[in-house]
């Protein structure tokens, strides 16, 4: 069965599970969906204080936009990171947390992962809309880039979903994965140019020189796919220019391949999840 067969045959279930995630997360709260903005705002305040005021990290102004605001530069990568890490980590609980449902009723288990991604994407879209509005109000007209911004968000969703499927299956067999992922994403966060510009690492890499053969720290750093996602989002939103074509094509291929590999491995195991759980 293909991923399209799963989605086509369970559209109503996917819609219901997605709406359950969207509505149930902030049920009976006074602020409702506005709570989804609390975490990004809190992180923005903390990171801006530490890195812009205490450590005094100064990224280059947007080129050609001329924007020179650390908070805005930070949010262009922080919001995608929150979405990405949330999709992957929540994919594990989407399977393990629905153990009773999986054991009682048969349905494509992948729907739980897709519902998790769609509910997170719904929240992420609103966050990005607010970010685009702020960018426009500050004088950078990015409206022409909205289709590319949306496409990059979809690519990030595919990458996160594929990785989430791999983590979800691994966590069913080895529950240590859930604890390991917490450490992994803490390290991954600081191994990505979210709170500091990549130019700082490139400078240190040049001073240290090659680690072996002609491979430098910066070469290894660029193996991190989120480095390129952060660069593309900042090119479009902060700089106000098109990203490098080769980078965008590479991200497209990598995201689709990650999704297909994740799906294939998940599909191979999803019929046996009830037995393992």
mmCIF file of C-alpha atoms in Angstrom:
data_model
loop_
_atom_site.group_PDB
_atom_site.id
_atom_site.type_symbol
_atom_site.label_atom_id
_atom_site.label_comp_id
_atom_site.label_asym_id
_atom_site.label_seq_id
_atom_site.Cartn_x
_atom_site.Cartn_y
_atom_site.Cartn_z
ATOM 1 C CA UNK A 1 0.000 0.000 0.000
ATOM 2 C CA UNK A 2 1.374 3.437 -0.926
ATOM 3 C CA UNK A 3 1.312 6.525 1.231
ATOM 4 C CA UNK A 4 -1.317 7.984 -1.098
ATOM 5 C CA UNK A 5 -3.547 4.940 -0.579
ATOM 6 C CA UNK A 6 -3.277 5.416 3.185
ATOM 7 C CA UNK A 7 -4.234 9.081 2.929
ATOM 8 C CA UNK A 8 -6.995 8.563 0.359
ATOM 9 C CA UNK A 9 -8.606 5.689 2.233
ATOM 10 C CA UNK A 10 -8.533 7.438 5.606
ATOM 11 C CA UNK A 11 -9.246 11.071 4.764
ATOM 12 C CA UNK A 12 -12.072 11.392 7.272
ATOM 13 C CA UNK A 13 -10.037 9.780 10.051
ATOM 14 C CA UNK A 14 -7.071 12.014 9.226
ATOM 15 C CA UNK A 15 -9.248 15.103 9.383
ATOM 16 C CA UNK A 16 -10.810 14.062 12.701
ATOM 17 C CA UNK A 17 -7.466 13.199 14.308
ATOM 18 C CA UNK A 18 -5.930 16.453 13.087
ATOM 19 C CA UNK A 19 -8.812 18.516 14.449
ATOM 20 C CA UNK A 20 -8.610 16.566 17.720
ATOM 21 C CA UNK A 21 -4.958 17.560 18.033
ATOM 22 C CA UNK A 22 -5.607 21.188 17.088
ATOM 23 C CA UNK A 23 -8.626 21.701 19.350
ATOM 24 C CA UNK A 24 -7.652 19.382 22.198
ATOM 25 C CA UNK A 25 -4.239 20.857 22.877
ATOM 26 C CA UNK A 26 -5.586 24.071 24.374
ATOM 27 C CA UNK A 27 -9.048 22.887 25.376
ATOM 28 C CA UNK A 28 -10.622 24.770 28.308
ATOM 29 C CA UNK A 29 -7.924 27.431 28.359
ATOM 30 C CA UNK A 30 -8.800 31.120 28.424
ATOM 31 C CA UNK A 31 -6.369 32.107 25.664
ATOM 32 C CA UNK A 32 -6.905 29.023 23.516
ATOM 33 C CA UNK A 33 -4.713 28.922 20.391
ATOM 34 C CA UNK A 34 -2.824 32.017 21.532
ATOM 35 C CA UNK A 35 -0.921 29.737 23.927
ATOM 36 C CA UNK A 36 0.851 28.326 20.851
ATOM 37 C CA UNK A 37 2.729 31.640 20.636
ATOM 38 C CA UNK A 38 3.848 31.544 24.277
ATOM 39 C CA UNK A 39 6.782 29.161 23.764
ATOM 40 C CA UNK A 40 8.287 30.994 20.732
ATOM 41 C CA UNK A 41 7.923 34.364 22.478
ATOM 42 C CA UNK A 42 9.514 33.072 25.699
ATOM 43 C CA UNK A 43 12.429 31.554 23.777
ATOM 44 C CA UNK A 44 12.802 34.738 21.743
ATOM 45 C CA UNK A 45 13.114 36.817 24.917
ATOM 46 C CA UNK A 46 15.622 34.463 26.564
ATOM 47 C CA UNK A 47 17.822 33.945 23.503
ATOM 48 C CA UNK A 48 17.721 37.634 22.573
ATOM 49 C CA UNK A 49 18.845 38.595 26.083
ATOM 50 C CA UNK A 50 21.639 35.999 26.233
ATOM 51 C CA UNK A 51 22.982 36.205 22.692
ATOM 52 C CA UNK A 52 22.197 39.794 21.663
ATOM 53 C CA UNK A 53 22.799 41.588 24.977
ATOM 54 C CA UNK A 54 25.104 39.407 27.097
ATOM 55 C CA UNK A 55 27.242 37.660 24.453
ATOM 56 C CA UNK A 56 26.518 40.373 21.875
ATOM 57 C CA UNK A 57 26.229 38.215 18.773
ATOM 58 C CA UNK A 58 25.861 40.493 15.769
ATOM 59 C CA UNK A 59 24.708 38.856 12.537
ATOM 60 C CA UNK A 60 25.238 40.775 9.315
ATOM 61 C CA UNK A 61 22.385 43.048 8.169
ATOM 62 C CA UNK A 62 19.957 41.571 5.677
ATOM 63 C CA UNK A 63 21.252 41.765 2.122
ATOM 64 C CA UNK A 64 19.650 43.551 0.284
ATOM 65 C CA UNK A 65 16.816 44.254 2.763
ATOM 66 C CA UNK A 66 19.053 46.186 5.171
ATOM 67 C CA UNK A 67 17.202 44.759 8.181
ATOM 68 C CA UNK A 68 19.395 44.801 11.269
ATOM 69 C CA UNK A 69 17.335 43.403 14.124
ATOM 70 C CA UNK A 70 18.596 40.363 16.055
ATOM 71 C CA UNK A 71 15.118 39.348 17.258
ATOM 72 C CA UNK A 72 13.799 39.179 13.701
ATOM 73 C CA UNK A 73 16.904 37.377 12.444
ATOM 74 C CA UNK A 74 16.508 34.871 15.285
ATOM 75 C CA UNK A 75 12.823 34.155 14.663
ATOM 76 C CA UNK A 76 13.388 33.407 10.963
ATOM 77 C CA UNK A 77 15.214 30.215 12.010
ATOM 78 C CA UNK A 78 13.780 29.605 15.497
ATOM 79 C CA UNK A 79 10.171 29.188 14.357
ATOM 80 C CA UNK A 80 11.070 26.543 11.732
ATOM 81 C CA UNK A 81 13.232 24.756 14.338
ATOM 82 C CA UNK A 82 10.385 24.628 16.868
ATOM 83 C CA UNK A 83 8.107 23.186 14.186
ATOM 84 C CA UNK A 84 10.680 20.654 12.995
ATOM 85 C CA UNK A 85 11.738 19.387 16.427
ATOM 86 C CA UNK A 86 8.120 19.306 17.614
ATOM 87 C CA UNK A 87 6.972 17.140 14.697
ATOM 88 C CA UNK A 88 9.766 14.608 15.192
ATOM 89 C CA UNK A 89 9.489 14.308 18.976
ATOM 90 C CA UNK A 90 5.668 14.272 19.001
ATOM 91 C CA UNK A 91 5.635 11.533 16.335
ATOM 92 C CA UNK A 92 6.949 9.126 18.952
ATOM 93 C CA UNK A 93 4.136 9.874 21.392
ATOM 94 C CA UNK A 94 1.629 9.771 18.512
ATOM 95 C CA UNK A 95 2.239 6.021 18.276
ATOM 96 C CA UNK A 96 3.070 5.020 21.853
ATOM 97 C CA UNK A 97 0.444 7.386 23.298
ATOM 98 C CA UNK A 98 -2.303 5.807 21.186
ATOM 99 C CA UNK A 99 -1.513 2.240 22.195
ATOM 100 C CA UNK A 100 -5.118 1.448 23.195
ATOM 101 C CA UNK A 101 -6.521 2.766 19.919
ATOM 102 C CA UNK A 102 -3.975 0.811 17.873
ATOM 103 C CA UNK A 103 -4.783 -2.431 19.703
ATOM 104 C CA UNK A 104 -8.567 -2.043 19.391
ATOM 105 C CA UNK A 105 -9.148 -0.868 15.821
ATOM 106 C CA UNK A 106 -7.283 -1.446 12.582
ATOM 107 C CA UNK A 107 -6.453 1.603 10.491
ATOM 108 C CA UNK A 108 -3.277 2.788 8.757
ATOM 109 C CA UNK A 109 -1.029 3.710 11.684
ATOM 110 C CA UNK A 110 0.711 6.310 9.536
ATOM 111 C CA UNK A 111 -2.415 8.458 9.861
ATOM 112 C CA UNK A 112 -1.386 9.189 13.456
ATOM 113 C CA UNK A 113 1.939 10.586 12.223
ATOM 114 C CA UNK A 114 0.318 12.617 9.440
ATOM 115 C CA UNK A 115 -2.271 14.045 11.837
ATOM 116 C CA UNK A 116 0.547 15.062 14.175
ATOM 117 C CA UNK A 117 2.361 16.840 11.323
ATOM 118 C CA UNK A 118 -0.743 18.599 10.012
ATOM 119 C CA UNK A 119 -1.744 19.894 13.442
ATOM 120 C CA UNK A 120 1.794 21.221 14.003
ATOM 121 C CA UNK A 121 1.824 22.699 10.494
ATOM 122 C CA UNK A 122 -1.479 24.478 11.180
ATOM 123 C CA UNK A 123 0.091 26.181 14.192
ATOM 124 C CA UNK A 124 3.328 26.889 12.308
ATOM 125 C CA UNK A 125 1.462 28.568 9.441
ATOM 126 C CA UNK A 126 -0.064 31.118 11.823
ATOM 127 C CA UNK A 127 3.330 31.798 13.397
ATOM 128 C CA UNK A 128 4.887 32.365 9.986
ATOM 129 C CA UNK A 129 2.018 34.621 8.900
ATOM 130 C CA UNK A 130 2.674 36.840 11.912
ATOM 131 C CA UNK A 131 6.407 36.827 11.123
ATOM 132 C CA UNK A 132 5.768 37.825 7.489
ATOM 133 C CA UNK A 133 3.506 40.676 8.611
ATOM 134 C CA UNK A 134 6.201 41.969 10.989
ATOM 135 C CA UNK A 135 8.848 41.729 8.261
ATOM 136 C CA UNK A 136 6.657 43.670 5.833
ATOM 137 C CA UNK A 137 5.874 46.336 8.440
ATOM 138 C CA UNK A 138 9.609 46.799 9.020
ATOM 139 C CA UNK A 139 10.091 47.585 5.347
ATOM 140 C CA UNK A 140 11.082 44.298 3.716
ATOM 141 C CA UNK A 141 8.496 43.405 1.085
ATOM 142 C CA UNK A 142 8.652 39.609 1.010
ATOM 143 C CA UNK A 143 5.181 39.103 -0.460
ATOM 144 C CA UNK A 144 6.662 37.939 -3.775
ATOM 145 C CA UNK A 145 8.532 35.206 -1.907
ATOM 146 C CA UNK A 146 5.473 33.778 -0.116
ATOM 147 C CA UNK A 147 5.118 30.833 -2.569
ATOM 148 C CA UNK A 148 8.767 29.873 -1.981
ATOM 149 C CA UNK A 149 8.382 30.319 1.787
ATOM 150 C CA UNK A 150 5.340 28.019 1.703
ATOM 151 C CA UNK A 151 7.227 25.472 -0.416
ATOM 152 C CA UNK A 152 10.148 25.502 2.021
ATOM 153 C CA UNK A 153 7.717 24.921 4.891
ATOM 154 C CA UNK A 154 6.305 21.909 3.029
ATOM 155 C CA UNK A 155 9.806 20.543 2.418
ATOM 156 C CA UNK A 156 10.618 20.938 6.113
ATOM 157 C CA UNK A 157 7.347 19.167 6.970
ATOM 158 C CA UNK A 158 8.272 16.258 4.663
ATOM 159 C CA UNK A 159 11.742 16.007 6.198
ATOM 160 C CA UNK A 160 10.345 16.158 9.746
ATOM 161 C CA UNK A 161 7.608 13.607 8.997
ATOM 162 C CA UNK A 162 10.046 11.131 7.435
ATOM 163 C CA UNK A 163 12.411 11.481 10.385
ATOM 164 C CA UNK A 164 9.447 11.308 12.768
ATOM 165 C CA UNK A 165 8.374 7.969 11.276
ATOM 166 C CA UNK A 166 11.862 6.557 11.789
ATOM 167 C CA UNK A 167 11.960 7.759 15.396
ATOM 168 C CA UNK A 168 8.415 6.508 16.057
ATOM 169 C CA UNK A 169 9.197 2.973 14.867
ATOM 170 C CA UNK A 170 12.513 2.898 16.718
ATOM 171 C CA UNK A 171 10.800 4.084 19.910
ATOM 172 C CA UNK A 172 8.252 1.267 19.748
ATOM 173 C CA UNK A 173 11.049 -1.311 19.889
ATOM 174 C CA UNK A 174 13.493 0.641 22.040
ATOM 175 C CA UNK A 175 11.871 3.069 24.491
ATOM 176 C CA UNK A 176 15.277 4.604 25.188
ATOM 177 C CA UNK A 177 14.901 6.482 21.888
ATOM 178 C CA UNK A 178 12.484 8.936 23.485
ATOM 179 C CA UNK A 179 15.062 9.901 26.113
ATOM 180 C CA UNK A 180 17.897 9.851 23.594
ATOM 181 C CA UNK A 181 15.986 12.215 21.288
ATOM 182 C CA UNK A 182 15.797 14.852 24.039
ATOM 183 C CA UNK A 183 19.587 14.953 24.234
ATOM 184 C CA UNK A 184 19.955 14.733 20.462
ATOM 185 C CA UNK A 185 17.757 17.745 19.779
ATOM 186 C CA UNK A 186 19.498 19.820 22.439
ATOM 187 C CA UNK A 187 22.803 19.132 20.691
ATOM 188 C CA UNK A 188 21.252 19.569 17.233
ATOM 189 C CA UNK A 189 19.879 22.976 18.206
ATOM 190 C CA UNK A 190 23.319 24.367 19.043
ATOM 191 C CA UNK A 191 24.835 22.578 16.055
ATOM 192 C CA UNK A 192 22.597 24.723 13.825
ATOM 193 C CA UNK A 193 22.937 28.465 13.080
ATOM 194 C CA UNK A 194 19.824 29.497 14.990
ATOM 195 C CA UNK A 195 21.149 31.724 17.769
ATOM 196 C CA UNK A 196 24.467 32.539 16.098
ATOM 197 C CA UNK A 197 25.465 33.156 12.449
ATOM 198 C CA UNK A 198 27.332 30.436 10.585
ATOM 199 C CA UNK A 199 30.040 32.978 9.760
ATOM 200 C CA UNK A 200 31.307 32.699 13.369
ATOM 201 C CA UNK A 201 31.866 28.970 12.992
ATOM 202 C CA UNK A 202 33.386 29.460 9.528
ATOM 203 C CA UNK A 203 35.940 31.868 11.012
ATOM 204 C CA UNK A 204 36.954 29.377 13.714
ATOM 205 C CA UNK A 205 37.041 26.580 11.146
ATOM 206 C CA UNK A 206 39.458 28.617 9.017
ATOM 207 C CA UNK A 207 41.711 29.272 12.007
ATOM 208 C CA UNK A 208 41.827 25.583 12.999
ATOM 209 C CA UNK A 209 42.334 24.361 9.435
ATOM 210 C CA UNK A 210 41.580 20.877 8.031
ATOM 211 C CA UNK A 211 40.753 18.130 10.515
ATOM 212 C CA UNK A 212 41.789 15.390 8.113
ATOM 213 C CA UNK A 213 42.732 15.520 4.424
ATOM 214 C CA UNK A 214 41.032 18.706 3.255
ATOM 215 C CA UNK A 215 37.878 18.310 5.399
ATOM 216 C CA UNK A 216 37.219 21.212 7.779
ATOM 217 C CA UNK A 217 34.827 21.748 10.674
ATOM 218 C CA UNK A 218 32.695 23.904 8.392
ATOM 219 C CA UNK A 219 32.441 21.048 5.856
ATOM 220 C CA UNK A 220 31.129 18.728 8.580
ATOM 221 C CA UNK A 221 28.831 21.472 9.849
ATOM 222 C CA UNK A 222 27.230 21.755 6.421
ATOM 223 C CA UNK A 223 26.207 18.098 6.576
ATOM 224 C CA UNK A 224 23.498 19.231 9.004
ATOM 225 C CA UNK A 225 20.356 19.657 6.857
ATOM 226 C CA UNK A 226 18.863 22.268 9.182
ATOM 227 C CA UNK A 227 21.830 24.542 8.436
ATOM 228 C CA UNK A 228 20.487 24.853 4.904
ATOM 229 C CA UNK A 229 16.847 25.190 5.965
ATOM 230 C CA UNK A 230 17.822 28.078 8.262
ATOM 231 C CA UNK A 231 19.784 29.709 5.428
ATOM 232 C CA UNK A 232 16.868 29.453 2.987
ATOM 233 C CA UNK A 233 14.326 30.860 5.451
ATOM 234 C CA UNK A 234 16.640 33.774 6.299
ATOM 235 C CA UNK A 235 17.372 34.445 2.630
ATOM 236 C CA UNK A 236 13.663 34.714 1.891
ATOM 237 C CA UNK A 237 12.428 36.464 5.037
ATOM 238 C CA UNK A 238 15.354 38.456 6.432
ATOM 239 C CA UNK A 239 17.551 39.167 3.422
ATOM 240 C CA UNK A 240 14.692 39.550 0.980
ATOM 241 C CA UNK A 241 16.327 37.578 -1.823
ATOM 242 C CA UNK A 242 16.161 34.227 -3.533
ATOM 243 C CA UNK A 243 18.193 31.400 -1.991
ATOM 244 C CA UNK A 244 20.948 29.676 -3.903
ATOM 245 C CA UNK A 245 19.335 27.386 -6.502
ATOM 246 C CA UNK A 246 21.635 24.436 -5.777
ATOM 247 C CA UNK A 247 20.865 24.678 -2.040
ATOM 248 C CA UNK A 248 17.116 24.705 -2.667
ATOM 249 C CA UNK A 249 17.258 21.800 -5.127
ATOM 250 C CA UNK A 250 19.432 19.846 -2.699
ATOM 251 C CA UNK A 251 16.958 20.428 0.146
ATOM 252 C CA UNK A 252 14.081 19.340 -2.082
ATOM 253 C CA UNK A 253 15.760 16.061 -3.026
ATOM 254 C CA UNK A 254 16.939 15.383 0.537
ATOM 255 C CA UNK A 255 13.506 16.117 2.092
ATOM 256 C CA UNK A 256 11.612 13.908 -0.368
ATOM 257 C CA UNK A 257 14.112 11.064 0.019
ATOM 258 C CA UNK A 258 13.970 11.279 3.831
ATOM 259 C CA UNK A 259 10.171 11.170 3.714
ATOM 260 C CA UNK A 260 10.113 8.178 1.337
ATOM 261 C CA UNK A 261 12.702 6.238 3.365
ATOM 262 C CA UNK A 262 10.836 6.998 6.594
ATOM 263 C CA UNK A 263 7.556 5.953 5.033
ATOM 264 C CA UNK A 264 8.984 2.702 3.616
ATOM 265 C CA UNK A 265 10.425 1.631 6.959
ATOM 266 C CA UNK A 266 7.289 2.681 8.840
ATOM 267 C CA UNK A 267 5.032 0.872 6.345
ATOM 268 C CA UNK A 268 7.065 -2.309 6.758
ATOM 269 C CA UNK A 269 6.385 -2.317 10.513
ATOM 270 C CA UNK A 270 3.001 -0.631 10.929
ATOM 271 C CA UNK A 271 0.921 -3.819 10.613
ATOM 272 C CA UNK A 272 2.806 -5.323 13.576
ATOM 273 C CA UNK A 273 2.639 -2.345 15.925
ATOM 274 C CA UNK A 274 -0.317 -3.740 17.906
ATOM 275 C CA UNK A 275 1.668 -6.896 18.687
ATOM 276 C CA UNK A 276 4.823 -5.049 19.726
ATOM 277 C CA UNK A 277 3.038 -2.435 21.834
#
